[in-house]
PDB file of N, CA and C in Angstrom:
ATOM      1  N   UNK V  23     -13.243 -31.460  44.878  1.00 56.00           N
ATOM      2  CA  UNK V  23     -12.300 -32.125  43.998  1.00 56.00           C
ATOM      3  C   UNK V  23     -11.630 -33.252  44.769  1.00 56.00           C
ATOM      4  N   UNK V  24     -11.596 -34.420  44.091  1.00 56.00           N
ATOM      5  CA  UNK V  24     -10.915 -35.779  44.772  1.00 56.00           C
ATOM      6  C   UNK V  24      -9.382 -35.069  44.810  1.00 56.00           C
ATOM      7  N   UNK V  25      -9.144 -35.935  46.333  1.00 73.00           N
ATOM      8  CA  UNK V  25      -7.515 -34.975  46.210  1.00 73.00           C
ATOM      9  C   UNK V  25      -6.443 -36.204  45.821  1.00 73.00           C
ATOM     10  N   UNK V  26      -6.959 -37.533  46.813  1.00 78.00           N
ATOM     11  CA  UNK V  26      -5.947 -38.965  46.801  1.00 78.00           C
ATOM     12  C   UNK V  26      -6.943 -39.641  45.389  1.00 78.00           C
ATOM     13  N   UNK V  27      -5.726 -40.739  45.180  1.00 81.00           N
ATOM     14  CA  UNK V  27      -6.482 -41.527  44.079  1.00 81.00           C
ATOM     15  C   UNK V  27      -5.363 -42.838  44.284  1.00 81.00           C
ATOM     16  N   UNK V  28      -6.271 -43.564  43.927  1.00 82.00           N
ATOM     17  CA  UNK V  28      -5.835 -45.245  44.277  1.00 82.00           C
ATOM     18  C   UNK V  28      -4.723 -46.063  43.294  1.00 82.00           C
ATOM     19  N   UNK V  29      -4.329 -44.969  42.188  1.00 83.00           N
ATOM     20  CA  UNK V  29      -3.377 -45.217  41.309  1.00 83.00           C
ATOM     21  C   UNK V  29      -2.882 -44.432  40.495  1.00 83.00           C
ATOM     22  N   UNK V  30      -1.872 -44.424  40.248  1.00 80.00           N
ATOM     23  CA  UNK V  30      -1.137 -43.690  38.866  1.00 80.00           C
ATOM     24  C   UNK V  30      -2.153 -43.174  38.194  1.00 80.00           C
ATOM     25  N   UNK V  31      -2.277 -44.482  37.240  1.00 86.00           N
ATOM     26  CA  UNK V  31      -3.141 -44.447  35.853  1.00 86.00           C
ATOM     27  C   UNK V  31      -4.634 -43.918  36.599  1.00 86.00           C
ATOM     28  N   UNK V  32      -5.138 -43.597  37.382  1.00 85.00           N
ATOM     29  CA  UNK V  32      -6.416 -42.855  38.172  1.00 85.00           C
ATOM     30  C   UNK V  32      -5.904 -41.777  37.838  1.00 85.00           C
ATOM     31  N   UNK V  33      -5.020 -41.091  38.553  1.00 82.00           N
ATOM     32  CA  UNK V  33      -4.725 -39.903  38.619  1.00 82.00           C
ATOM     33  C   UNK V  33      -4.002 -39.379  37.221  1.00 82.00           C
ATOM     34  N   UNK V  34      -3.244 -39.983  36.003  1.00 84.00           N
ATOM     35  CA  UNK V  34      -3.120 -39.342  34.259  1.00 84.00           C
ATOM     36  C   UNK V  34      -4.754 -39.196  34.220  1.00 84.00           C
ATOM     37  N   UNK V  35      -5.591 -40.001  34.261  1.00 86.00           N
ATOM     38  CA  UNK V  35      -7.512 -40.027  33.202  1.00 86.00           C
ATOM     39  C   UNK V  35      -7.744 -38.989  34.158  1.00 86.00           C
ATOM     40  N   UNK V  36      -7.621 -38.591  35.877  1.00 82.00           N
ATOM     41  CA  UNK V  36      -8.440 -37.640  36.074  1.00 82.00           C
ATOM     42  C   UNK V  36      -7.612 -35.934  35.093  1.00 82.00           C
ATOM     43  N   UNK V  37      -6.362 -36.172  35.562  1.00 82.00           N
ATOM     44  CA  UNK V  37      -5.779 -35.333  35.211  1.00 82.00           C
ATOM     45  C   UNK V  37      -6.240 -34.729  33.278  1.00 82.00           C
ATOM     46  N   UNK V  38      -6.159 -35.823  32.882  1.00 83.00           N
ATOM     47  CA  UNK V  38      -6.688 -35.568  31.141  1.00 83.00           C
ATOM     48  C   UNK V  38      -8.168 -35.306  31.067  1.00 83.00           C
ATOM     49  N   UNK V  39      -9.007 -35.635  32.040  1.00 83.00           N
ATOM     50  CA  UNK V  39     -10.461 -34.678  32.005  1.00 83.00           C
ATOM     51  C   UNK V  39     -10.743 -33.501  32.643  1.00 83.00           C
ATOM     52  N   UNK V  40      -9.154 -32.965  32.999  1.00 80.00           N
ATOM     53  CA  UNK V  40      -9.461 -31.164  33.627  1.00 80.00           C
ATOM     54  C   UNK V  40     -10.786 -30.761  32.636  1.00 80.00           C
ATOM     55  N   UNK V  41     -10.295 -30.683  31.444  1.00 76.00           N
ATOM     56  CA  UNK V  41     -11.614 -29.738  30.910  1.00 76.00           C
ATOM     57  C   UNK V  41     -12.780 -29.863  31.197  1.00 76.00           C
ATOM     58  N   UNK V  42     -12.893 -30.925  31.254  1.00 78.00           N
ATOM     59  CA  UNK V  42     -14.236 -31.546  31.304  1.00 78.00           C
ATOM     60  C   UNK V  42     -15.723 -31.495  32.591  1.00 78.00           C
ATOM     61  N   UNK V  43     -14.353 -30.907  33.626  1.00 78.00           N
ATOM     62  CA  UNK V  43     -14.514 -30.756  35.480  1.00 78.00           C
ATOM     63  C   UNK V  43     -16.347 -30.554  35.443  1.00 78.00           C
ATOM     64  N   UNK V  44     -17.173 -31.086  36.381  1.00 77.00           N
ATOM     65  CA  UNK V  44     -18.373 -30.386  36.414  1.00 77.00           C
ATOM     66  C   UNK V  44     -17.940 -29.295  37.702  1.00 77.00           C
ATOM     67  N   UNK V  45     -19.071 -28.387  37.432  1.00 75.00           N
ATOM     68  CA  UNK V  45     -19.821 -27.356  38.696  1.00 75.00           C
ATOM     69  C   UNK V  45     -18.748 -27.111  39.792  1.00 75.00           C
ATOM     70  N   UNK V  46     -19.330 -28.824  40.574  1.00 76.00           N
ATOM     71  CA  UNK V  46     -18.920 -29.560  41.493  1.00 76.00           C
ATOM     72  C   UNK V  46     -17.609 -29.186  41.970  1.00 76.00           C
ATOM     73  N   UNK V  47     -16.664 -29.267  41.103  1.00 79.00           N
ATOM     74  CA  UNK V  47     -15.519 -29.217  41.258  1.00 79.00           C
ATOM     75  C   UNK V  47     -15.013 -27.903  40.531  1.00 79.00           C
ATOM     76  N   UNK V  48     -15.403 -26.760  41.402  1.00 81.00           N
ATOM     77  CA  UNK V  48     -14.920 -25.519  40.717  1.00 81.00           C
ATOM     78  C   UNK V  48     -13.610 -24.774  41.615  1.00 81.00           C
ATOM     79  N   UNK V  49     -12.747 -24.000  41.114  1.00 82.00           N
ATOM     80  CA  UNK V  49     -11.980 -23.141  42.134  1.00 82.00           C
ATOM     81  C   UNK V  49     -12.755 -22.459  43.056  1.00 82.00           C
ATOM     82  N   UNK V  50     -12.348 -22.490  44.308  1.00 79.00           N
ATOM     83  CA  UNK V  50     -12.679 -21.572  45.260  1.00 79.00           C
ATOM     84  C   UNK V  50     -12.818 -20.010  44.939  1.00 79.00           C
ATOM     85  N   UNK V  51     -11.940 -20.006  44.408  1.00 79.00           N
ATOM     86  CA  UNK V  51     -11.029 -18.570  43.888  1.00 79.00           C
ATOM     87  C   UNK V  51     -12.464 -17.774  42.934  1.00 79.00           C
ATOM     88  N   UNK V  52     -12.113 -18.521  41.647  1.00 82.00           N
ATOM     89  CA  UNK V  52     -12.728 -17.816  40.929  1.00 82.00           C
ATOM     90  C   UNK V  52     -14.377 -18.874  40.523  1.00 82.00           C
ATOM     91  N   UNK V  53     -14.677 -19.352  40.745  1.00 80.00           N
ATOM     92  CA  UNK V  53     -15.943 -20.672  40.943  1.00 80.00           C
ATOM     93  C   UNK V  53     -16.116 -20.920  39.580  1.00 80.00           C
ATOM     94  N   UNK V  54     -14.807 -21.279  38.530  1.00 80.00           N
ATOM     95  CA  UNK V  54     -14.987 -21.614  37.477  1.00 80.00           C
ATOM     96  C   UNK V  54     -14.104 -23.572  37.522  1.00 80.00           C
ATOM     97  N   UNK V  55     -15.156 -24.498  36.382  1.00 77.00           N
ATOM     98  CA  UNK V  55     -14.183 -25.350  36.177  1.00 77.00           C
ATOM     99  C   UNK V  55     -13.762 -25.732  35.552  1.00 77.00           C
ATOM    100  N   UNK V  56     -13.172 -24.758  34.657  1.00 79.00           N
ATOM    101  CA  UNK V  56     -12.881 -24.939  33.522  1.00 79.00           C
ATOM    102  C   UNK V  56     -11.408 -24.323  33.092  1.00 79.00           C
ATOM    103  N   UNK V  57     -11.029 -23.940  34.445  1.00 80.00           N
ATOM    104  CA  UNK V  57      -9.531 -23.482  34.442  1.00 80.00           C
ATOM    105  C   UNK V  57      -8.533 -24.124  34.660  1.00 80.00           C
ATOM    106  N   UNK V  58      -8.757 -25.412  35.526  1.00 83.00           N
ATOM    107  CA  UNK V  58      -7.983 -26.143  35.714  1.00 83.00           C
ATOM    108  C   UNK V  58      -6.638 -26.824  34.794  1.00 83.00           C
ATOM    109  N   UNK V  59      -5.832 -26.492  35.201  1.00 82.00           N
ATOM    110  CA  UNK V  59      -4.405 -26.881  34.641  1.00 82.00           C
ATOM    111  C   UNK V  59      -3.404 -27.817  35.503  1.00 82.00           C
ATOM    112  N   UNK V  60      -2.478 -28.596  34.542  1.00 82.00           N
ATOM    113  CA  UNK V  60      -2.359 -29.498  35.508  1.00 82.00           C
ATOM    114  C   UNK V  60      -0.016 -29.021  35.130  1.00 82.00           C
ATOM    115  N   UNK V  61       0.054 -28.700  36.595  1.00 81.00           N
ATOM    116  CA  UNK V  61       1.198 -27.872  36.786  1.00 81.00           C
ATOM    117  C   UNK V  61       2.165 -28.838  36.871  1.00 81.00           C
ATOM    118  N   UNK V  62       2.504 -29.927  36.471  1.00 83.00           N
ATOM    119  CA  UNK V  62       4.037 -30.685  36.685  1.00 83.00           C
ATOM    120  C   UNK V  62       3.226 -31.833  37.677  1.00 83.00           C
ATOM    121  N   UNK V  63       4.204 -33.377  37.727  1.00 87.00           N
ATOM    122  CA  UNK V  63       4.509 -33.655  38.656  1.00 87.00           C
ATOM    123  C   UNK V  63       5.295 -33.659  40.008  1.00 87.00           C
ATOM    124  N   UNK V  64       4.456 -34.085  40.944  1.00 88.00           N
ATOM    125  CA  UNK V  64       5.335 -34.003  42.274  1.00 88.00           C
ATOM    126  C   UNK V  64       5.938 -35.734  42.805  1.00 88.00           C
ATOM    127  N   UNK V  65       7.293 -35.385  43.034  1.00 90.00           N
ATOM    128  CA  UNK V  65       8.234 -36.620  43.162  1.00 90.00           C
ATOM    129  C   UNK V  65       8.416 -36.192  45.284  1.00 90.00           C
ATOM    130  N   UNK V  66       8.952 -38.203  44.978  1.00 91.00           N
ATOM    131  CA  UNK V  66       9.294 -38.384  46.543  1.00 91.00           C
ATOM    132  C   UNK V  66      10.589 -38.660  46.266  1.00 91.00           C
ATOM    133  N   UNK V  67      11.583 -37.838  46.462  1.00 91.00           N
ATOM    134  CA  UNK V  67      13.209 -38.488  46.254  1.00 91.00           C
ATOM    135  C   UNK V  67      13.548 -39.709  47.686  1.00 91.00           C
ATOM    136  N   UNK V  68      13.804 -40.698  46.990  1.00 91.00           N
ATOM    137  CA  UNK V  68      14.683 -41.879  47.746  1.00 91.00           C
ATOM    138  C   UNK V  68      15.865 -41.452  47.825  1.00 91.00           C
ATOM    139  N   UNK V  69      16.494 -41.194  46.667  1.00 91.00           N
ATOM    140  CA  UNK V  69      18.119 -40.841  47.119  1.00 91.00           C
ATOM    141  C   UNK V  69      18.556 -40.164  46.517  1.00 91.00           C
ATOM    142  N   UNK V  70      19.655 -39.144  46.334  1.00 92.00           N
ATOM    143  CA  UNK V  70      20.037 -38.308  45.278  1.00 92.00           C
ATOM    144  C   UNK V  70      19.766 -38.727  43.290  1.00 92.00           C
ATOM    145  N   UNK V  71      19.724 -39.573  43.385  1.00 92.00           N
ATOM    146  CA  UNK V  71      19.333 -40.200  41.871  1.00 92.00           C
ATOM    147  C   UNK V  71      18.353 -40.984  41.498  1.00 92.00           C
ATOM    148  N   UNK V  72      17.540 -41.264  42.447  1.00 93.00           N
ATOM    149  CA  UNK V  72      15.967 -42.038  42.405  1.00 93.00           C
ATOM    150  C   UNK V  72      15.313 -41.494  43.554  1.00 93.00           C
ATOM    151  N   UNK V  73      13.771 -41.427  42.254  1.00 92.00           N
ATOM    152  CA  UNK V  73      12.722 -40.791  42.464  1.00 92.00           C
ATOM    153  C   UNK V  73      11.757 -41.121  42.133  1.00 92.00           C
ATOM    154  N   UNK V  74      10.259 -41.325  42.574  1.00 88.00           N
ATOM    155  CA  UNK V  74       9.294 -41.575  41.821  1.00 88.00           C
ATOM    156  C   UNK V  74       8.206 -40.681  41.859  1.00 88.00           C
ATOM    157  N   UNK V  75       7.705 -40.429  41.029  1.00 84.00           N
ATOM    158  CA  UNK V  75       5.852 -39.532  40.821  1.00 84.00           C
ATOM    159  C   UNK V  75       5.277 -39.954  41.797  1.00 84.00           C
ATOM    160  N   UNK V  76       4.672 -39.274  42.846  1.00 85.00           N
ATOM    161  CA  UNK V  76       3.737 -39.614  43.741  1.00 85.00           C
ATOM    162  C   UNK V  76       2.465 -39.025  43.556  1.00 85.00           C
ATOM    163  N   UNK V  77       2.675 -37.660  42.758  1.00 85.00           N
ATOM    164  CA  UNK V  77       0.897 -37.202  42.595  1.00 85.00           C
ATOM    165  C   UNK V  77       1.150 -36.198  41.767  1.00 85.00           C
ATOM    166  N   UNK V  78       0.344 -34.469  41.248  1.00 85.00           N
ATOM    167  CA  UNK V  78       0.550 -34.003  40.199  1.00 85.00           C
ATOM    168  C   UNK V  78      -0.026 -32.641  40.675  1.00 85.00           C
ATOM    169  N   UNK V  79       0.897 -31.610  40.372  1.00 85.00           N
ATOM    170  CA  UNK V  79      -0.375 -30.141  40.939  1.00 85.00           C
ATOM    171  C   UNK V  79      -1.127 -30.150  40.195  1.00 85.00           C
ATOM    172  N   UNK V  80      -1.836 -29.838  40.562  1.00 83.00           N
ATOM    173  CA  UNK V  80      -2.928 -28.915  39.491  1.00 83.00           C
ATOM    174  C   UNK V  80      -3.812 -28.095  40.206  1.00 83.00           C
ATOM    175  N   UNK V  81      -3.430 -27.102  39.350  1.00 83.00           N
ATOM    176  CA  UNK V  81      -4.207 -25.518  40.184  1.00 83.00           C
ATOM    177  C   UNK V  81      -4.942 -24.959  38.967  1.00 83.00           C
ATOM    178  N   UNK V  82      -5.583 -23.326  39.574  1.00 83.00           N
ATOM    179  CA  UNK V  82      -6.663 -22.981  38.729  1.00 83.00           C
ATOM    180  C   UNK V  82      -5.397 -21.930  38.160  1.00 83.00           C
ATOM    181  N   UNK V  83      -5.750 -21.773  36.695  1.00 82.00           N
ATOM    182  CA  UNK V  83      -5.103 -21.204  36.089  1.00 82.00           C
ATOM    183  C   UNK V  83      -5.741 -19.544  36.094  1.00 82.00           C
ATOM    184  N   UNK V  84      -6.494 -19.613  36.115  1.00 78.00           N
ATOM    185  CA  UNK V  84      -7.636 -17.915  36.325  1.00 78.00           C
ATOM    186  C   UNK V  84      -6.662 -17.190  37.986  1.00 78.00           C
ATOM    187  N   UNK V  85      -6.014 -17.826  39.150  1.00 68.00           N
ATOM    188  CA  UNK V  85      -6.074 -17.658  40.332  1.00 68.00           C
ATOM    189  C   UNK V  85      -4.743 -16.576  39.926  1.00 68.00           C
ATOM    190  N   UNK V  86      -4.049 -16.830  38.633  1.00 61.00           N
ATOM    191  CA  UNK V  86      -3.123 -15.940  38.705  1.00 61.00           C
ATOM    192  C   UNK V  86      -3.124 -15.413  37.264  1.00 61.00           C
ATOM    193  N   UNK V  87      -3.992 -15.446  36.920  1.00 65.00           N
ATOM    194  CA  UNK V  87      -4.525 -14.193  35.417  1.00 65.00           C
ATOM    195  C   UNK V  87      -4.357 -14.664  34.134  1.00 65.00           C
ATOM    196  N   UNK V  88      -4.176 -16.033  34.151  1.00 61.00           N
ATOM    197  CA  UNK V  88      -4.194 -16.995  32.761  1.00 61.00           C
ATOM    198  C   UNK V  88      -5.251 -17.917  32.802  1.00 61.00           C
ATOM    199  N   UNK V  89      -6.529 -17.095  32.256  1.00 56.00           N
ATOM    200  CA  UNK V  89      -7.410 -17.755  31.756  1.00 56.00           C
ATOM    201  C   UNK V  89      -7.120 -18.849  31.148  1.00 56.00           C
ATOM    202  N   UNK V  90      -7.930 -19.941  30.778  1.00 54.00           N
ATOM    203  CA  UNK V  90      -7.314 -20.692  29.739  1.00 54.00           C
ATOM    204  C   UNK V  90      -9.035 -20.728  28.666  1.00 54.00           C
ATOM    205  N   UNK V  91      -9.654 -19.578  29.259  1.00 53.00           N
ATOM    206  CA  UNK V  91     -10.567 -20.040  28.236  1.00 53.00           C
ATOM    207  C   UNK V  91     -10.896 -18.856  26.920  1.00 53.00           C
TER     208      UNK V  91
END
């Protein structure tokens, strides 16, 4: 699974084709790719009141007993 990506808008389109994941890109865990869920963004705080999105979890949803299929 690509981990960096060269932009924002890279990383919403990969993020909106979780379902879609081939083979390739399966959990370790459970070697499915079709679990993938995408858990919140992750921020870099500048200062107590600004912040920006720097990237996004996304984990396998099967790794803790919520299938999603």
């Amino acid at each position: 699974m690509q981990i960096f990506f060269s932009s924002h808008q890279a990383l919403e389109t990969f993020t909106r084709s979780l379902t879609s994941l081939t083979s390739q890109e399966a959990c370790a865990f459970c070697s499915q790719s079709s679990q993938w869920v995408s858990h919140g963004p992750v921020y870099k705080q500048h200062s107590p009141t600004e912040r920006d999105i720097v990237g996004r979890r996304i984990v396998c949803s099967n790794v803790t007993g919520h299938s999603t299929t």
